[in-house]
Coordinates of C-alpha atoms in Angstrom, one line a residue:
X10 CA -37.8 -34.8 26.8
X11 CA -36.1 -33.7 30.0
X12 CA -33.1 -36.0 29.1
X13 CA -32.8 -34.4 25.7
X14 CA -33.0 -30.9 27.2
X15 CA -30.4 -31.8 29.8
X16 CA -28.1 -33.1 27.1
X17 CA -28.5 -30.0 25.0
X18 CA -27.7 -27.8 28.0
X19 CA -24.6 -29.8 28.8
X20 CA -23.5 -29.5 25.1
X21 CA -24.1 -25.8 25.1
X22 CA -22.2 -25.4 28.4
X23 CA -19.2 -27.4 27.0
X24 CA -19.2 -25.3 23.8
X25 CA -19.3 -22.1 25.9
X26 CA -16.5 -23.4 28.0
X27 CA -14.3 -24.2 25.0
X28 CA -15.0 -20.7 23.6
X29 CA -14.0 -19.1 26.9
X30 CA -10.8 -21.2 27.0
X31 CA -10.0 -20.2 23.4
X32 CA -10.5 -16.6 24.2
X33 CA -8.3 -16.8 27.3
X34 CA -5.6 -18.6 25.3
X35 CA -5.8 -16.0 22.5
X36 CA -5.5 -13.2 25.1
X37 CA -2.5 -14.9 26.7
X38 CA -0.9 -15.3 23.3
X39 CA -1.4 -11.7 22.5
X40 CA 0.0 -10.5 25.8
X41 CA 3.3 -12.5 25.5
X42 CA 6.3 -10.2 25.9
X43 CA 9.3 -10.4 23.5
X44 CA 12.7 -8.8 23.8
X45 CA 15.4 -8.4 21.1
X46 CA 18.7 -7.8 22.7
X47 CA 22.2 -6.7 21.7
X48 CA 21.1 -5.7 18.2
X49 CA 21.9 -2.7 16.1
X50 CA 18.6 -0.8 16.1
X51 CA 17.6 1.7 13.4
X52 CA 14.6 3.5 15.0
X53 CA 14.4 6.1 12.1
X54 CA 13.3 8.6 14.7
X55 CA 16.9 9.3 15.8
X56 CA 20.4 7.9 15.6
X57 CA 21.0 4.2 15.3
X58 CA 21.5 2.3 18.6
X59 CA 24.7 0.2 18.3
X60 CA 23.9 -2.3 21.1
X61 CA 20.3 -1.9 21.9
X62 CA 17.2 -3.7 23.2
X63 CA 13.7 -3.5 22.1
X64 CA 10.8 -4.8 24.2
X65 CA 7.4 -5.8 22.7
X66 CA 4.3 -6.1 24.9
X67 CA 0.6 -6.3 24.1
X68 CA 1.3 -5.9 20.4
X69 CA 3.2 -2.6 20.8
X70 CA 6.7 -1.4 21.4
X71 CA 7.0 -1.1 25.1
X72 CA 10.6 0.4 25.2
X73 CA 13.6 0.7 23.0
X74 CA 17.1 1.9 23.9
X75 CA 20.6 1.0 24.9
X76 CA 19.8 0.3 28.6
X77 CA 16.4 -1.3 28.6
X78 CA 15.3 -3.8 31.2
X79 CA 13.9 -7.1 29.9
X80 CA 10.7 -7.9 31.7
X81 CA 10.5 -11.2 33.6
X82 CA 9.1 -14.0 31.4
X83 CA 9.8 -12.3 28.1
X84 CA 10.9 -14.5 25.2
X85 CA 14.3 -13.2 24.3
X86 CA 16.0 -13.2 20.9
X87 CA 19.7 -12.6 20.9
X88 CA 20.2 -10.0 18.3
X89 CA 24.0 -9.9 18.4
X90 CA 25.3 -9.3 14.8
X91 CA 21.7 -8.6 13.6
X92 CA 19.9 -5.3 12.6
X93 CA 16.4 -4.2 13.7
X94 CA 14.3 -1.9 11.5
X95 CA 10.6 -0.9 11.2
X96 CA 8.8 -3.1 8.8
X97 CA 8.7 -1.9 5.2
X98 CA 5.5 -0.3 3.9
X99 CA 4.3 -0.7 0.3
X100 CA 1.8 2.1 -0.3
X101 CA 0.4 0.9 -3.7
X102 CA -0.5 -2.8 -4.3
X103 CA -3.4 -4.9 -5.1
X104 CA -2.6 -7.3 -2.3
X105 CA -5.4 -9.7 -1.6
X106 CA -7.4 -8.3 -4.5
X107 CA -5.8 -10.1 -7.3
X108 CA -4.2 -13.6 -7.2
X109 CA -3.7 -14.8 -10.8
X110 CA -4.3 -12.1 -13.4
X111 CA -5.3 -14.6 -16.1
X112 CA -7.9 -16.3 -13.9
X113 CA -10.8 -13.9 -13.6
X114 CA -12.3 -15.8 -10.6
X115 CA -9.3 -14.8 -8.5
X116 CA -9.5 -11.1 -9.5
X117 CA -11.5 -8.5 -7.5
X118 CA -9.4 -5.4 -8.0
X119 CA -11.8 -3.2 -9.9
X120 CA -15.6 -2.7 -10.4
X121 CA -17.4 -2.1 -13.7
X122 CA -18.3 1.5 -14.4
X123 CA -16.3 4.7 -14.2
X124 CA -17.4 6.0 -10.8
X125 CA -17.3 3.7 -7.8
X126 CA -16.4 5.8 -4.8
X127 CA -18.3 3.4 -2.4
X128 CA -16.0 0.5 -3.2
X129 CA -13.7 -0.3 -0.2
X130 CA -10.6 -2.5 -0.8
X131 CA -10.8 -4.2 2.6
X132 CA -14.1 -5.7 1.8
X133 CA -12.6 -7.8 -1.0
X134 CA -9.1 -8.7 0.5
X135 CA -8.3 -12.4 0.6
X136 CA -6.3 -13.0 3.7
X137 CA -5.0 -16.4 2.4
X138 CA -3.4 -14.9 -0.7
X139 CA -0.1 -16.5 -1.6
X140 CA 1.2 -13.1 -2.5
X141 CA 0.9 -11.9 1.1
X142 CA 3.3 -14.6 2.5
X143 CA 5.8 -14.0 -0.3
X144 CA 5.7 -10.3 0.3
X145 CA 5.9 -10.6 4.1
X146 CA 9.1 -12.8 3.8
X147 CA 10.8 -9.8 2.1
X148 CA 10.3 -7.7 5.3
X149 CA 7.2 -5.8 4.3
X150 CA 4.8 -5.7 7.2
X151 CA 2.0 -3.4 5.9
X152 CA 0.7 -2.3 2.6
X153 CA -2.1 -0.4 1.0
X154 CA -4.6 -2.5 -1.0
X155 CA -5.6 -0.1 -3.7
X156 CA -8.5 -0.8 -6.0
X157 CA -8.3 0.1 -9.7
X158 CA -4.7 1.1 -9.4
X159 CA -3.0 -0.3 -12.5
X160 CA 0.4 -2.0 -12.5
X161 CA 1.7 -5.3 -13.8
X162 CA -1.0 -7.3 -12.1
X163 CA -3.9 -5.1 -13.0
X164 CA -4.4 -4.8 -16.7
X165 CA -7.8 -3.5 -17.9
X166 CA -10.1 -0.5 -17.3
X167 CA -9.8 1.2 -14.0
X168 CA -12.5 3.8 -14.1
X169 CA -12.2 7.4 -12.9
X170 CA -13.2 7.0 -9.2
X171 CA -11.9 3.5 -8.4
X172 CA -12.8 3.3 -4.8
X173 CA -11.1 3.5 -1.4
X174 CA -7.7 2.2 -0.5
X175 CA -7.2 0.2 2.7
X176 CA -4.1 -0.1 4.9
X177 CA -3.6 -3.7 6.0
X178 CA -1.1 -5.7 8.0
X179 CA 0.4 -8.7 6.2
X180 CA -0.7 -11.1 8.9
X181 CA -4.0 -12.4 10.1
X182 CA -6.7 -15.0 9.5
X183 CA -9.4 -12.5 8.7
X184 CA -9.5 -8.9 7.4
X185 CA -10.5 -7.7 10.8
X186 CA -7.2 -9.2 12.1
X187 CA -5.3 -7.5 9.3
X188 CA -6.9 -4.1 9.2
X189 CA -4.7 -1.1 10.0
X190 CA -7.2 1.5 8.6
X191 CA -10.2 0.7 6.5
X192 CA -10.2 3.8 4.3
X193 CA -7.0 5.9 3.8
X194 CA -7.5 7.5 0.3
X195 CA -9.9 7.7 -2.6
X196 CA -8.5 6.5 -5.9
X197 CA -8.8 8.9 -8.8
X198 CA -7.5 7.9 -12.2
X199 CA -7.0 11.2 -13.8
X200 CA -8.4 11.3 -17.4
X201 CA -5.8 11.7 -20.2
X202 CA -6.1 13.4 -23.6
X203 CA -5.4 10.3 -25.6
X204 CA -5.1 10.7 -29.4
X205 CA -4.0 7.1 -29.8
X206 CA -5.5 3.9 -28.4
X207 CA -4.8 0.2 -28.9
X208 CA -7.5 -2.1 -30.1
X209 CA -6.9 -5.6 -28.6
X210 CA -9.5 -7.1 -30.8
X211 CA -7.4 -6.3 -34.0
X212 CA -4.0 -5.7 -32.3
X213 CA -3.7 -2.4 -34.0
X214 CA -3.4 1.2 -33.0
X215 CA -6.3 3.7 -33.6
X216 CA -5.8 7.4 -34.2
X217 CA -8.1 10.0 -32.9
X218 CA -8.1 13.8 -33.6
X219 CA -6.9 16.0 -30.8
X220 CA -10.2 17.9 -30.8
X221 CA -12.1 14.6 -30.3
X222 CA -9.7 13.4 -27.6
X223 CA -9.9 16.7 -25.7
X224 CA -13.7 16.7 -25.9
X225 CA -13.8 13.2 -24.4
X226 CA -11.3 14.3 -21.7
X227 CA -13.4 17.4 -20.8
X228 CA -16.5 15.3 -20.6
X229 CA -14.9 13.0 -18.0
X230 CA -13.7 16.0 -16.0
X231 CA -17.1 17.5 -16.1
X232 CA -18.6 14.3 -14.9
X233 CA -16.1 14.2 -12.0
X234 CA -17.0 17.8 -11.1
X235 CA -20.7 16.9 -11.1
X236 CA -20.1 14.0 -8.7
X237 CA -18.3 16.3 -6.3
X238 CA -20.9 19.0 -6.5
X239 CA -23.7 16.4 -5.9
X240 CA -21.7 15.1 -2.9
X241 CA -21.5 18.6 -1.4
X242 CA -25.2 19.1 -1.7
X243 CA -25.8 15.7 -0.3
X244 CA -23.6 16.6 2.7
X245 CA -25.7 19.7 3.4
X246 CA -28.8 17.5 3.4
X247 CA -27.4 15.0 5.9
X248 CA -29.2 15.3 9.2
X249 CA -31.9 17.5 7.9
X250 CA -35.5 16.5 7.2
X251 CA -37.1 13.1 7.8
X252 CA -36.9 9.7 6.3
X253 CA -39.6 10.7 3.8
X254 CA -37.7 13.5 2.2
X255 CA -34.1 12.1 2.3
X256 CA -32.8 9.1 0.4
X257 CA -29.4 7.6 1.2
X258 CA -26.9 7.3 -1.7
X259 CA -23.9 5.2 -0.8
X260 CA -21.8 6.6 -3.6
X261 CA -22.3 10.2 -2.5
X262 CA -21.9 9.1 1.1
X263 CA -18.4 7.9 0.3
X264 CA -17.5 11.2 -1.4
X265 CA -18.5 13.4 1.5
X266 CA -15.2 12.9 3.4
X267 CA -13.4 13.7 0.2
X268 CA -15.2 17.0 -0.4
X269 CA -14.5 18.0 3.3
X270 CA -10.8 17.3 2.9
X271 CA -10.9 14.5 5.5
X272 CA -10.0 11.8 3.0
X273 CA -7.2 12.5 0.4
X274 CA -7.5 11.6 -3.2
X275 CA -4.8 9.3 -4.6
X276 CA -4.4 10.7 -8.1
X277 CA -2.9 8.4 -10.7
X278 CA -1.2 10.6 -13.4
X279 CA 2.0 10.3 -15.3
X280 CA 2.5 13.1 -17.9
X281 CA 3.5 16.5 -16.7
X282 CA 0.4 18.1 -18.4
X283 CA -1.9 15.6 -16.7
X284 CA -0.3 16.2 -13.3
X285 CA -0.6 20.0 -13.7
X286 CA -4.3 19.6 -14.7
X287 CA -4.9 17.3 -11.7
X288 CA -3.2 19.8 -9.3
X289 CA -5.3 22.7 -10.6
X290 CA -8.5 20.6 -10.4
X291 CA -7.8 19.5 -6.8
X292 CA -6.9 23.0 -5.7
X293 CA -10.1 24.4 -7.2
X294 CA -12.2 21.6 -5.6
X295 CA -10.3 21.9 -2.3
X296 CA -9.3 18.3 -2.4
X297 CA -6.3 16.9 -0.5
X298 CA -4.1 15.4 -3.2
X299 CA -1.5 12.6 -3.2
X300 CA 0.1 11.9 -6.6
X301 CA 0.6 8.3 -7.6
X302 CA 3.0 7.0 -10.3
X303 CA 4.1 10.4 -11.5
X304 CA 6.5 9.3 -14.3
X305 CA 7.1 12.9 -15.2
X306 CA 6.8 14.3 -11.7
X307 CA 10.4 15.7 -12.1
X308 CA 9.1 18.1 -14.7
X309 CA 6.7 19.7 -12.2
X310 CA 8.7 19.3 -9.0
X311 CA 8.5 23.0 -8.1
X312 CA 4.7 22.9 -8.4
X313 CA 4.5 19.8 -6.3
X314 CA 6.7 21.3 -3.6
X315 CA 4.9 24.6 -3.6
X316 CA 1.5 22.9 -3.1
X317 CA 2.8 20.4 -0.6
X318 CA 1.8 17.4 -2.7
X319 CA 3.6 14.1 -1.9
X320 CA 4.3 11.5 -4.5
X321 CA 4.1 7.7 -4.5
X322 CA 6.6 6.7 -7.2
X323 CA 6.3 3.6 -9.2
X324 CA 9.1 1.0 -9.7
X325 CA 12.5 2.5 -10.6
X326 CA 13.5 -0.7 -12.4
X327 CA 11.3 -0.3 -15.4
X328 CA 11.6 1.1 -18.9
X329 CA 11.3 4.8 -19.5
X330 CA 7.9 6.0 -20.7
X331 CA 9.1 7.8 -23.8
X332 CA 11.5 6.4 -26.4
X333 CA 13.7 9.5 -26.2
X334 CA 14.1 9.4 -22.4
X335 CA 17.4 8.4 -21.0
X336 CA 17.6 4.8 -19.9
X337 CA 18.0 5.9 -16.2
X338 CA 15.2 8.4 -16.3
X339 CA 13.1 6.6 -13.5
X340 CA 16.2 5.8 -11.5
X341 CA 17.4 9.4 -11.2
X342 CA 13.9 11.0 -10.6
X343 CA 13.8 10.2 -6.8
X344 CA 17.1 12.1 -6.3
X345 CA 15.7 15.1 -8.2
X346 CA 12.5 15.1 -6.2
X347 CA 14.4 14.8 -2.9
X348 CA 16.7 17.7 -3.8
X349 CA 13.7 19.8 -4.7
X350 CA 12.0 19.1 -1.3
X351 CA 9.2 16.9 -2.6
X352 CA 8.2 14.2 -0.1
X353 CA 7.8 10.8 -1.8
X354 CA 7.6 7.1 -1.1
X355 CA 8.2 4.1 -3.3
X356 CA 5.4 1.7 -4.3
X357 CA 5.5 -1.6 -6.2
X358 CA 2.1 -1.0 -7.9
X359 CA 1.5 -4.7 -8.2
X360 CA 1.7 -8.0 -6.2
X361 CA 4.2 -10.2 -8.1
X362 CA 7.2 -7.9 -7.5
X363 CA 6.1 -6.2 -4.2
X364 CA 8.9 -8.3 -2.6
X365 CA 11.4 -6.2 -4.5
X366 CA 10.3 -2.9 -2.9
X367 CA 13.6 -2.5 -1.0
X368 CA 15.6 -3.0 -4.2
X369 CA 13.6 -0.3 -6.0
X370 CA 14.7 2.1 -3.4
X371 CA 18.3 0.8 -3.4
X372 CA 18.7 1.4 -7.1
X373 CA 17.7 5.0 -6.6
X374 CA 20.5 5.3 -4.1
X375 CA 22.9 4.2 -6.8
X376 CA 21.7 7.1 -8.9
X377 CA 22.1 9.9 -6.3
X378 CA 19.3 9.5 -3.7
X379 CA 20.7 9.8 -0.1
X380 CA 20.5 6.4 1.6
X381 CA 18.6 7.7 4.6
X382 CA 16.0 9.1 2.3
X383 CA 15.6 5.8 0.5
X384 CA 15.1 3.9 3.7
X385 CA 12.5 6.4 5.0
X386 CA 10.8 6.2 1.6
X387 CA 9.8 2.6 2.2
X388 CA 9.1 3.0 6.0
X389 CA 8.4 6.3 7.5
X390 CA 7.3 8.5 4.5
X391 CA 4.4 6.3 3.3
X392 CA 3.1 6.2 6.9
X393 CA 3.3 10.0 7.1
X394 CA 1.8 10.5 3.6
X395 CA -1.3 8.5 4.5
X396 CA -1.7 9.7 8.1
X397 CA -0.5 6.5 9.8
X398 CA 2.8 7.7 11.3
X399 CA 1.4 7.7 14.8
X400 CA 1.1 3.9 14.5
X401 CA 3.9 2.7 12.2
X402 CA 7.0 3.8 10.4
X403 CA 9.5 4.2 13.2
X404 CA 10.6 2.2 16.3
X405 CA 9.2 4.2 19.2
X406 CA 7.4 3.4 22.4
X407 CA 3.7 3.1 22.0
X408 CA 3.7 2.3 18.3
X409 CA 2.5 -0.9 16.7
X410 CA 5.3 -3.5 16.8
X411 CA 5.8 -4.1 13.1
X412 CA 9.4 -5.0 13.2
X413 CA 12.0 -6.9 11.1
X414 CA 15.2 -8.4 12.3
X415 CA 17.8 -8.8 9.5
X416 CA 21.4 -9.8 8.9
X417 CA 22.1 -6.6 7.1
X418 CA 20.7 -3.7 5.1
X419 CA 17.0 -4.4 4.1
X420 CA 17.5 -2.6 0.8
X421 CA 20.1 -5.1 -0.3
X422 CA 19.0 -8.1 -2.4
X423 CA 21.2 -10.5 -0.5
X424 CA 20.0 -9.5 3.0
X425 CA 17.9 -12.1 4.9
X426 CA 15.0 -11.4 7.1
X427 CA 15.6 -13.6 10.2
X428 CA 12.5 -12.6 12.2
X429 CA 9.4 -10.6 11.6
X430 CA 6.9 -9.2 14.1
X431 CA 3.5 -7.9 13.0
X432 CA 1.3 -6.4 15.6
X433 CA 3.8 -7.6 18.2
X434 CA 3.5 -11.3 17.2
X435 CA 6.1 -13.4 15.4
X436 CA 5.0 -14.1 11.9
X437 CA 6.0 -17.0 9.7
X438 CA 8.5 -16.4 6.9
X439 CA 7.4 -19.6 5.1
X440 CA 6.0 -19.1 1.6
X441 CA 5.5 -20.7 -1.7
X442 CA 8.8 -19.5 -3.1
X443 CA 10.7 -21.0 -0.2
X444 CA 8.8 -24.2 -0.4
X445 CA 9.6 -24.6 -4.1
X446 CA 13.2 -23.7 -3.5
X447 CA 13.6 -26.4 -0.9
X448 CA 11.7 -28.9 -3.0
X449 CA 14.0 -28.6 -5.9
X450 CA 17.1 -28.1 -3.9
X451 CA 16.7 -31.6 -2.5
X452 CA 15.4 -33.3 -5.6
X453 CA 17.0 -36.7 -6.3
X454 CA 20.0 -36.7 -8.5
X455 CA 19.8 -38.5 -11.8
X456 CA 21.6 -41.8 -12.1

């Protein structure tokens, strides 16, 4: 008996020793210093540094400038001929929530029912998603995983209150490794007055009278109003009374920060009428609004500017919404919003083409958007819009070291990402696309 006990103690001691060693090794790995020298550095907080050095320590940017001392023992990357930028930020994706749209077992991007404010995207993110590695290789270091957010990868019903979007880094073994901020916005799919619907069972369009469509719309808005009112009453009850006269409600719990203006609502709306209705509703309810998609945002740009409402624009390289719209309607809209003083960022709104985020911005440049604004619209502006600019978006001392090193402009299709740092650690650029490319590049030639 004593022998067995002694053996167990030795085994436990050995396991504890290994765990301690692993913790020390991990801490040493995290504390490794890196320096990128003689590179052209675009900090986005000031003028570009033509021959600069950036030092990374303990996961953050320690220093950046033209005359920065490299700490002893730092791993040095010679950046001569290379460019350094903040990592790109995609503010609307279903990253980690949806793998293969046609395989339901790989899809966890939306819940059943119309009102799910308690759903948090981070709780469902799959860190091993192939989409993450492909997207990371394009220079995107952080994204928002947004439940019930539509897009190419998310067909199907989305509900009205879809849940809470989470900001994640595109590197990490677990969601705790990846998490930038668990809850950054509440998804609100604004109801539309739809007089025409498509029945997939018969593959035919169904018509509905305007009166019936408006009645259905008003019912949804009334339900939304009721949820917010109940959340306000619930907030007043918090901390009062005892366990016997107070019952916790997780859905109302999740809405309390929204009603207090602490958590913004990410409102998905496209038509000018719907955008105006959403703005009026949010103002009346004292909600902090961020517009998402906004296909016709240009029609209400003065309203958006006057209310200080930022916009997350969908892909520019897509067909116009209406058949009479000019072919370049979505390509010219960013320039119009910029000229009107409306802050905006670009989002991919899916996973499959998140890697083309930079090119969505670049094509807006070809249609009148100033280049500096396009670059900030995929780096700094999304960080500012979602309250994360104190952590990411620019290359400044003290910020998280999410950095890309490229051989040129990150908005250009032909530019290569040579190195990528996420939370101050080098991250792999290997991915499924690269593996398939190399496989078929070296395939045997036919005889």
